Short mmCIF file of C-alpha atoms in Angstrom, two decimals:
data_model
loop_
_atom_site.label_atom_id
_atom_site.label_comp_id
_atom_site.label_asym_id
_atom_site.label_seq_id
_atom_site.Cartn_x
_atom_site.Cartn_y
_atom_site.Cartn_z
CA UNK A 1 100.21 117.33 103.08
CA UNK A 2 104.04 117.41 102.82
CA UNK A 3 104.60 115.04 99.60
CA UNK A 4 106.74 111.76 100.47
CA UNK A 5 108.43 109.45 97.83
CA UNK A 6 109.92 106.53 99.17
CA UNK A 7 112.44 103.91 97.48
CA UNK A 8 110.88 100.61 97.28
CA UNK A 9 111.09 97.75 100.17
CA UNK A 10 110.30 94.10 100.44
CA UNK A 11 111.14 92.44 103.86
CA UNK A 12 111.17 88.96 104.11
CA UNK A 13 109.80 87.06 106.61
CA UNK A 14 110.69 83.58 107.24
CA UNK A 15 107.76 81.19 108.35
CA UNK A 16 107.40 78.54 110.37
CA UNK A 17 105.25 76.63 108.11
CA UNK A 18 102.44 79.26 107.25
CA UNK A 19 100.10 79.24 104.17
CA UNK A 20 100.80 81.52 101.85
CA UNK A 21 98.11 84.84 100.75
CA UNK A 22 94.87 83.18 99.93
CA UNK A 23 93.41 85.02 96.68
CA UNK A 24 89.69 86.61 96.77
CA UNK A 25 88.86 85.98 93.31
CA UNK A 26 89.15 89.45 92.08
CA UNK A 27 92.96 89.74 92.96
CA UNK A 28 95.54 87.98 94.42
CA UNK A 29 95.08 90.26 98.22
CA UNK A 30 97.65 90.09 101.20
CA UNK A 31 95.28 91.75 103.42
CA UNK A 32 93.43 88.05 103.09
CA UNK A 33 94.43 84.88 104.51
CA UNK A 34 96.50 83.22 106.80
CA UNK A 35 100.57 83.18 107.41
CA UNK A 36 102.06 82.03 110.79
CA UNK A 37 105.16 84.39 111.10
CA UNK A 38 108.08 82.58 113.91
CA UNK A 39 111.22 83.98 112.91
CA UNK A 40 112.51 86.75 110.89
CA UNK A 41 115.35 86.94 108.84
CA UNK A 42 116.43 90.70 107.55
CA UNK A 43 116.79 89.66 103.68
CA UNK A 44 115.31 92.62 101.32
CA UNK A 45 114.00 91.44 98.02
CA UNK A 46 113.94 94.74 95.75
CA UNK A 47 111.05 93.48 93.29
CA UNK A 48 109.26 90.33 95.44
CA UNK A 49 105.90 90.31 95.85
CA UNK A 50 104.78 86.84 95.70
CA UNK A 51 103.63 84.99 99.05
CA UNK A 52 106.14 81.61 99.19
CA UNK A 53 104.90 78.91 100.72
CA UNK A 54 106.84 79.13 104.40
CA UNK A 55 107.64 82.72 103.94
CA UNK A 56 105.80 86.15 104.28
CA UNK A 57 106.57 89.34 102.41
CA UNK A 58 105.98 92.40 104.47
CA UNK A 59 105.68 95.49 102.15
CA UNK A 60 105.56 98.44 103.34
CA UNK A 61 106.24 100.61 100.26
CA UNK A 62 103.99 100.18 96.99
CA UNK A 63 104.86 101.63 93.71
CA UNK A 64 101.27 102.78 93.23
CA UNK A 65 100.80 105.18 96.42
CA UNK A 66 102.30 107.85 94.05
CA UNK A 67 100.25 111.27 93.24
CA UNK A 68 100.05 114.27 95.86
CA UNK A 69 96.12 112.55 96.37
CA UNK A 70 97.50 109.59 98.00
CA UNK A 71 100.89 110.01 98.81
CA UNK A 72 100.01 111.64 102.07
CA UNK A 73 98.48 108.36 103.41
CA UNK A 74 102.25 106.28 102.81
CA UNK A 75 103.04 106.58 106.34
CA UNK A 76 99.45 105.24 107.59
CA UNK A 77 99.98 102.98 105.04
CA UNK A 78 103.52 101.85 106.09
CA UNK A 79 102.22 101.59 110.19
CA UNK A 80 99.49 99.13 109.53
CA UNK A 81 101.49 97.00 106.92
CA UNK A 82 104.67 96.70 109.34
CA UNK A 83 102.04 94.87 111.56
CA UNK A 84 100.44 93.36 109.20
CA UNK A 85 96.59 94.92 109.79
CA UNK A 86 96.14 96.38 106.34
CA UNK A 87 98.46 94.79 103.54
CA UNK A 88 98.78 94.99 99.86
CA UNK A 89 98.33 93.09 96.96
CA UNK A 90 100.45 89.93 95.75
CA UNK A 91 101.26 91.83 92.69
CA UNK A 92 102.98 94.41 94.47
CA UNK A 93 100.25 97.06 94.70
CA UNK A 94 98.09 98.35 97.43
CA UNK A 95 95.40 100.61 95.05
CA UNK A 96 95.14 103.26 97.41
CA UNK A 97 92.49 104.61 95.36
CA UNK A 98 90.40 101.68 95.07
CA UNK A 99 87.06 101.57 97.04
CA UNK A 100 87.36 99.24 100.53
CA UNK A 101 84.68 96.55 100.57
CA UNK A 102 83.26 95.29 104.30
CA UNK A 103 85.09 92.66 104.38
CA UNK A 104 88.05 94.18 103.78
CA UNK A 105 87.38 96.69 106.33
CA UNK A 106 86.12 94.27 108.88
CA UNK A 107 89.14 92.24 108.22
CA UNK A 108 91.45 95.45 109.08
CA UNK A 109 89.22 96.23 112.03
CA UNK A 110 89.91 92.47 113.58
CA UNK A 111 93.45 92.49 113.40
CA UNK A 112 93.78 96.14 114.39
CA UNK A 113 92.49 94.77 117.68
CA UNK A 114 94.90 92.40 117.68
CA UNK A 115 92.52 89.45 117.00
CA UNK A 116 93.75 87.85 114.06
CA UNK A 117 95.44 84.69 115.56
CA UNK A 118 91.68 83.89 116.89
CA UNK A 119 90.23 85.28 113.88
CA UNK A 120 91.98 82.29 112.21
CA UNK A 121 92.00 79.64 114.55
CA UNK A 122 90.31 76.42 113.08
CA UNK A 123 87.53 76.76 115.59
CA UNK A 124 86.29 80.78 114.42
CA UNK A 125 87.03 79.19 110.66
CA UNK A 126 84.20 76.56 111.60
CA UNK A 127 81.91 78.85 113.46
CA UNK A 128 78.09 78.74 112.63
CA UNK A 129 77.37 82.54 110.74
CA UNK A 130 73.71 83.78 111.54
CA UNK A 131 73.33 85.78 108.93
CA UNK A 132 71.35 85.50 105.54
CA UNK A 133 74.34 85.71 103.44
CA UNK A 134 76.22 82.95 105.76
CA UNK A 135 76.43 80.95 102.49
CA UNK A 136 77.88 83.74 100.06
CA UNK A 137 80.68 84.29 102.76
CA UNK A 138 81.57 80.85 103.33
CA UNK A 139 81.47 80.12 99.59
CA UNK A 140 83.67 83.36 98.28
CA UNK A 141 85.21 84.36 101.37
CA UNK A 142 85.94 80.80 103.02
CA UNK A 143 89.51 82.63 104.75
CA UNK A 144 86.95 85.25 106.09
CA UNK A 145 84.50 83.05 108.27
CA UNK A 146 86.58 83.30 111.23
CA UNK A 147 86.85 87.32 111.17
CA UNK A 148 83.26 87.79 110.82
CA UNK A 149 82.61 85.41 113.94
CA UNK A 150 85.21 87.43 115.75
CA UNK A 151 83.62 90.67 114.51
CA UNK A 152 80.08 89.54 115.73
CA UNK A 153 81.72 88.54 119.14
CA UNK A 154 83.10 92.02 119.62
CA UNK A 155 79.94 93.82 118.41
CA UNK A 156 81.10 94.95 115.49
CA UNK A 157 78.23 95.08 113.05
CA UNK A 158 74.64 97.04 114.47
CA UNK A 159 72.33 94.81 115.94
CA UNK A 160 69.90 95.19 112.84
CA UNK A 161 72.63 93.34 110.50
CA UNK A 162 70.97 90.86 109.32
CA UNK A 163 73.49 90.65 106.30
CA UNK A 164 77.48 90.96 105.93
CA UNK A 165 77.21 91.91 102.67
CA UNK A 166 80.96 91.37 101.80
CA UNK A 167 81.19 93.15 98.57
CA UNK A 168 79.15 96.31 99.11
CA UNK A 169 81.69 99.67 99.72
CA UNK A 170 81.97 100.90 103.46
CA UNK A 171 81.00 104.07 103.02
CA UNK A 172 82.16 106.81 105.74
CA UNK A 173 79.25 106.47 107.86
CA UNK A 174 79.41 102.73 108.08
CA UNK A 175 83.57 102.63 108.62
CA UNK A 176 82.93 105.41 111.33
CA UNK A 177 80.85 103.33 113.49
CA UNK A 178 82.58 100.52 112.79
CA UNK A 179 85.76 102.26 113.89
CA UNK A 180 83.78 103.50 117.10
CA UNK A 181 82.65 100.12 117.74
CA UNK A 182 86.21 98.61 117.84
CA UNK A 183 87.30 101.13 120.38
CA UNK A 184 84.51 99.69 122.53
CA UNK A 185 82.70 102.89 122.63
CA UNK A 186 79.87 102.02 121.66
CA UNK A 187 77.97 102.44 125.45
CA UNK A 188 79.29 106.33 124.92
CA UNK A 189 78.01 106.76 121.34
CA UNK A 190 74.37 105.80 122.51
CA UNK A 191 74.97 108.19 125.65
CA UNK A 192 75.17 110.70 122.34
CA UNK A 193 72.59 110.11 120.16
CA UNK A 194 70.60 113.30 121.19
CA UNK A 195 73.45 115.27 120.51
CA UNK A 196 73.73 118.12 117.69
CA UNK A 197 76.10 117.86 114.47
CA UNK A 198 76.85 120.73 112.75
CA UNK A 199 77.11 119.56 109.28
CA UNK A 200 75.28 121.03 106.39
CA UNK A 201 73.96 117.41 105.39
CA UNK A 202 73.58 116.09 109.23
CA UNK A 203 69.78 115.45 108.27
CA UNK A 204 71.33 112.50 105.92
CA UNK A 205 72.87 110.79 108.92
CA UNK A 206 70.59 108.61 110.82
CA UNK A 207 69.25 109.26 114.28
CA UNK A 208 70.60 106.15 115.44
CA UNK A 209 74.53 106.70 113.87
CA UNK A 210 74.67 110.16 115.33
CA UNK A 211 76.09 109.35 118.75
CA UNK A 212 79.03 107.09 116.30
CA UNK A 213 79.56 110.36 114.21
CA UNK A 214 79.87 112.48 117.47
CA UNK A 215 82.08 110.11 119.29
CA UNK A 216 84.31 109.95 116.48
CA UNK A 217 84.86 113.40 115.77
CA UNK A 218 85.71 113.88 119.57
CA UNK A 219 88.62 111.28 119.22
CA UNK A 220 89.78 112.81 115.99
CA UNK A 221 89.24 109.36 114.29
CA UNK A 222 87.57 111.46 110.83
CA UNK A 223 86.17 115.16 110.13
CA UNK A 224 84.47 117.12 107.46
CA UNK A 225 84.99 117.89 104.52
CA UNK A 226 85.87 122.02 103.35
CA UNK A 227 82.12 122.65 102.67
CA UNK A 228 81.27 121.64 106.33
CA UNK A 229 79.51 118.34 104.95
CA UNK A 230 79.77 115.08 106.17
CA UNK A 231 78.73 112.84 103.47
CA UNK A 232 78.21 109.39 105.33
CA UNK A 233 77.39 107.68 101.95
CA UNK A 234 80.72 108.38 100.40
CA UNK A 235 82.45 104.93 99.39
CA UNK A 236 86.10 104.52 101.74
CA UNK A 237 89.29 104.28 99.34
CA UNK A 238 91.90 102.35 100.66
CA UNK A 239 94.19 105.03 101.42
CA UNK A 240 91.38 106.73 103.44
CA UNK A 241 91.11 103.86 105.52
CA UNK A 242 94.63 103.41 106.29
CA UNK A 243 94.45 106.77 107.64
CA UNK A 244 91.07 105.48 109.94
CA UNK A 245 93.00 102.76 111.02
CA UNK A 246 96.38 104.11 112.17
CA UNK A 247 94.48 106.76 114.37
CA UNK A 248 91.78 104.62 116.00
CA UNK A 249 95.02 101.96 116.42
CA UNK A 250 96.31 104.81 118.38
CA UNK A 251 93.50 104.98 120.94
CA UNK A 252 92.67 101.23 121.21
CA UNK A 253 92.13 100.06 124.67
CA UNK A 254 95.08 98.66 126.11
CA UNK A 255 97.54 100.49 123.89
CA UNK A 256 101.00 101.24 125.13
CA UNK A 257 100.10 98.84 127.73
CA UNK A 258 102.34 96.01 126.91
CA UNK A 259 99.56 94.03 124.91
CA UNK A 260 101.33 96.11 122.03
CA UNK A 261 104.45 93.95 121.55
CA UNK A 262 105.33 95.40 118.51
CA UNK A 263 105.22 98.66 119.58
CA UNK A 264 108.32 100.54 121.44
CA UNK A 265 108.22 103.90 122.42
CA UNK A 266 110.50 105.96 123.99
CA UNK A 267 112.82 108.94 123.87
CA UNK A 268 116.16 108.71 121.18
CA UNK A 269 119.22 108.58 123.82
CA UNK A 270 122.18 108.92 121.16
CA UNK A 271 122.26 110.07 118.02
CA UNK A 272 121.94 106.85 115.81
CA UNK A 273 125.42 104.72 115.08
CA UNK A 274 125.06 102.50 112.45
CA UNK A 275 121.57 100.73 111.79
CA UNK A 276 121.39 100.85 116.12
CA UNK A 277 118.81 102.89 118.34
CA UNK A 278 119.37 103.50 121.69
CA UNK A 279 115.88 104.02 123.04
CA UNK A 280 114.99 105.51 126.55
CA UNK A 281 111.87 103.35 127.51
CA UNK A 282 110.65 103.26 131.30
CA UNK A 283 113.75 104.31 133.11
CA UNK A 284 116.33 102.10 130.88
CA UNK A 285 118.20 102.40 127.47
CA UNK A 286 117.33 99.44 125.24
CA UNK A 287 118.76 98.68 122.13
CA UNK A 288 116.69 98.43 118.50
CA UNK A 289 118.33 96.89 115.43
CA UNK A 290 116.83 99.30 112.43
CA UNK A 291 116.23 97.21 109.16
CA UNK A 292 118.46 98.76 106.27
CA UNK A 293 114.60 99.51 104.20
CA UNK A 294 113.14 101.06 107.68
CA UNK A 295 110.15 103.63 106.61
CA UNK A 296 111.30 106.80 108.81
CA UNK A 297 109.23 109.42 109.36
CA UNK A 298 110.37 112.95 110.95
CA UNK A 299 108.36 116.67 110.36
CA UNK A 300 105.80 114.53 107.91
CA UNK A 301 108.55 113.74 105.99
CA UNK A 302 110.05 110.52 104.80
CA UNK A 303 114.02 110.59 106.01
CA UNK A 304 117.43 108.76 106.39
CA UNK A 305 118.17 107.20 109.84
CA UNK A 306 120.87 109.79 109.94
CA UNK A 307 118.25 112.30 110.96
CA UNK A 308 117.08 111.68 113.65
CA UNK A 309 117.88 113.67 117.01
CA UNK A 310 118.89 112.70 120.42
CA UNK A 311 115.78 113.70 122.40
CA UNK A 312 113.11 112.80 120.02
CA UNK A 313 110.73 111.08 120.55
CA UNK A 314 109.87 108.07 118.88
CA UNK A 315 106.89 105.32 117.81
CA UNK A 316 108.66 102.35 116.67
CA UNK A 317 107.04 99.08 115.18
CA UNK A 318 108.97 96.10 115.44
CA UNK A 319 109.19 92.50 113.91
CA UNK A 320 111.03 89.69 116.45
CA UNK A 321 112.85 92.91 117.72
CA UNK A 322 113.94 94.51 114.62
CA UNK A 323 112.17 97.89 113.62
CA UNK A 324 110.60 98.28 110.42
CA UNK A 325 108.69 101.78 110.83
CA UNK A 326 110.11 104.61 112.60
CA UNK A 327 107.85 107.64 113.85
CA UNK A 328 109.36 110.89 115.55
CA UNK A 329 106.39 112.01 117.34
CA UNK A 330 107.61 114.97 119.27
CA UNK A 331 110.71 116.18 117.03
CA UNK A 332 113.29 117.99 119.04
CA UNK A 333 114.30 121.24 117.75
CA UNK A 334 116.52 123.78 116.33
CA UNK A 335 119.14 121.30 115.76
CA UNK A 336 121.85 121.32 112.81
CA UNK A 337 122.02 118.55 110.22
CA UNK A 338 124.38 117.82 107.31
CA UNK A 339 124.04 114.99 105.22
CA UNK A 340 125.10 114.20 101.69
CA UNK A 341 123.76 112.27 99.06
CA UNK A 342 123.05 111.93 94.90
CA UNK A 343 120.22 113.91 93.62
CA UNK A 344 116.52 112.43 92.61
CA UNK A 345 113.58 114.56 92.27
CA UNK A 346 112.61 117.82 93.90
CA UNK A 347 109.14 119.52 93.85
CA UNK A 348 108.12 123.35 93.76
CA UNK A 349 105.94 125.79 95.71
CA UNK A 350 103.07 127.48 93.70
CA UNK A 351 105.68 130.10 93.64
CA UNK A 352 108.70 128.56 91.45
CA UNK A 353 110.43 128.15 94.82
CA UNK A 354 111.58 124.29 95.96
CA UNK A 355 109.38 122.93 98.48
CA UNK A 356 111.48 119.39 98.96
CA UNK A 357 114.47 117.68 97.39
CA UNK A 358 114.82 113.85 97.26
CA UNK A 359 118.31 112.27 97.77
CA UNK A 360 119.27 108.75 97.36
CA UNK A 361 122.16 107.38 100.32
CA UNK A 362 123.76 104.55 101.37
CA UNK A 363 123.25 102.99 104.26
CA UNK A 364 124.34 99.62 105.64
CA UNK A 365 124.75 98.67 102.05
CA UNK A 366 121.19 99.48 100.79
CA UNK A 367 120.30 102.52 99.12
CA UNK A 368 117.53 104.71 100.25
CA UNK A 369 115.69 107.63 99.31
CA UNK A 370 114.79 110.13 101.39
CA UNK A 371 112.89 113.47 101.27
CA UNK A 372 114.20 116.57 102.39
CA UNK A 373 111.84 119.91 103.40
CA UNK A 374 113.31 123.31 101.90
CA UNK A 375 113.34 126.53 103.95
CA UNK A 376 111.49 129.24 101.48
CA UNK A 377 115.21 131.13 101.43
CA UNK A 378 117.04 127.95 100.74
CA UNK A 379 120.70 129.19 99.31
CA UNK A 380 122.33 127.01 96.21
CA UNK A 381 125.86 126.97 96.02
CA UNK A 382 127.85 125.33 93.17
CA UNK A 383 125.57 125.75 90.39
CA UNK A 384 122.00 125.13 89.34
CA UNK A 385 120.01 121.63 90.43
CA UNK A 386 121.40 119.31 88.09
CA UNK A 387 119.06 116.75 86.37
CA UNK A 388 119.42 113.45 88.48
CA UNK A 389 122.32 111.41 89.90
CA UNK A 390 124.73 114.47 91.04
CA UNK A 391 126.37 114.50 94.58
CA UNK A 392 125.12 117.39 96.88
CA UNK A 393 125.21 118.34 100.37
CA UNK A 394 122.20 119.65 102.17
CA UNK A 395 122.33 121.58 105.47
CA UNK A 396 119.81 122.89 107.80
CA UNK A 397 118.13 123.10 110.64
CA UNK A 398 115.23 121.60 112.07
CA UNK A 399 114.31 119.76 109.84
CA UNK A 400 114.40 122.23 106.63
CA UNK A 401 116.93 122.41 104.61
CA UNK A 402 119.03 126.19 104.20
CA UNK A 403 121.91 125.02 102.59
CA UNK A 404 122.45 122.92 99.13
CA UNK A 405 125.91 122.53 97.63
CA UNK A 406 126.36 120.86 94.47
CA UNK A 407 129.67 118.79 93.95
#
């Protein structure tokens, strides 16, 4: 994976009376609880992470998803959080490394679905839980209550769960079919349960989760690993889920339908002027305001609005109209770029050579950092890379960079 730093961003949402995060007891967790988002208000708050009482943080960066073994999950990571399906931590941190528990994932599974307004409407918090465990859940996990009765409703667990078992790790085999089972494809998996997997372990997969395993690999929801093995009883990190999430969000039913309304797609008319997109989107040109913190995303690589190209194609998420997360998902190419910022960080092939170069620009008053991809014959002019904090130029061409000038 093409490594991605990112600068850090806190966008504050103003409330309309919500609660703040409700705690776990083993961490203060914004993927738990309850906030009632009306109006937004583009404020960034460089080092806030604490859940006010009438206003919601949305992070979508977190100073912990560093480390070429996570850093390839930021922009999953930054998708869910801009619509608030899989969050971080009131500290600040989202522990990408950390093992998911059920709840968690069952949690992330109900909103992804777009069920979290029922999920915590007073009458799922006071449903009746038939399972053994009712008690544990109600007693540790009182904000949970109403996203397991949602999750029940939507046959989400098998229909031998006689537990929830919040604490115990989802393990691949269990997020898998869960995953399946939010897609509503669970009629297609048992049309599959004959079928053949080719894994070298598939005799540790159960007869009955085979059809969930097939199913899934056909949608490109999760594959194997190098050694062609499965491993269903691998605990989920967090990062891994984020990816599970953003690509079964992606094949939901009734997505890009209009039930999405934070999602705009469409084709980049203009190149961007100031923080404003002009978006091509069903035969008309609308207009998105771009937050100054906006994750971007073009090539796999984190960039500066600057970059992007007329004609490309873009996934944008969206809070009361403003974008927070940018995705070029068709890139158009062989086009020219200049741009010109002060120089961060840079990272090298196996070979000595530089793979990408981090710059740090202004825009709209904020400073962002953005990551650069280096041609293998990228020219240096000026000098040699200077330590940190120099002005340089970078030029290229679809989306690599060929040229670097040092000021």
């Amino acid at each position: 994976m093409k490594t991605m730093i990112a600068a850090g961003l806190a966008v504050s949402m103003l409330a309309g009376g919500g609660a703040s995060a409700l705690a776990n007891g083993k961490g203060n967790s914004r993927d738990q609880g309850k906030n009632n988002d009306s109006k937004y208000t583009t404020q960034a708050k460089s080092n806030s992470n604490s859940s006010t009482k009438g206003n919601v943080n949305i992070i979508l960066n977190f100073p912990d998803v560093t480390g070429a073994d996570v850093e390839w999950a930021m922009k999953y990571i930054a998708s869910l959080a801009s619509k608030r399906v899989f969050e971080g931590y009131e500290d600040g941190t989202f522990q990408p490394r950390k093992t998911i528990t059920r709840i968690e994932a069952l949690t992330a599974a109900v909103r992804l679905m777009g069920l979290r307004e029922q999920a915590e409407s007073a009458e799922e918090m006071n449903s009746n839980l038939n399972f053994k465990d009712a008690d544990q859940v109600k007693k540790q996990y009182a904000w949970a209550t109403g996203y397991v009765a949602v999750a029940a409703e939507n046959d989400l667990f098998l229909e031998s769960d006689d537990k929830v078992q919040p604490d115990k790790p989802a393990d691949r085999l269990w997020a898998t079919t869960l995953l399946v089972k939010a897609m509503k494809l669970g009629t297609e998996a048992k049309a599959k349960m004959n079928e053949k997997l080719t894994f070298r372990d598939a005799a540790q997969i159960p007869a009955g989760s085979v059809g969930y395993v097939k199913v899934a690999l056909e949608k490109g929801l999760i594959d194997g690993y190098e050694d062609n093995t499965f491993r269903p009883d691998r605990p989920v990190t967090r990062a891994e889920l984020a990816a599970l999430l953003d690509r079964t969000g992606e094949q939901l039913p009734g997505n890009g339908s209009g039930q999405d309304q934070t999602l705009v797609t469409g084709k980049l008319a203009a190149a961007p002027a100031g923080n404003v997109l002009q978006v091509e989107k069903d035969g008309q040109t609308v207009s998105i305001v771009v937050d100054a913190n906006a994750f971007i995303f073009r090539n796999g690589s984190r960039v500066a609005l600057g970059a992007l190209v007329a004609g490309d194609t873009l996934k944008i998420r969206t809070y009361n109209g403003t974008a927070l997360f940018v995705e070029v998902t068709n890139a158009v190419t062989n086009t020219s770029f200049t741009v010109v910022g002060v120089y961060k960080d840079m990272t090298l092939t196996a070979e000595g050579k530089i793979a990408t170069i981090k710059i740090a620009q202004t825009v709209n008053g904020t400073v962002q950092e953005a990551v650069y991809n280096a041609a293998p014959t990228v020219s240096i002019t000026g000098g040699s890379l200077p330590a940190t904090d120099r002005l340089i130029e970078l030029k290229g061409a679809s989306a690599l960079v060929t040229e670097i000038k040092i000021y």
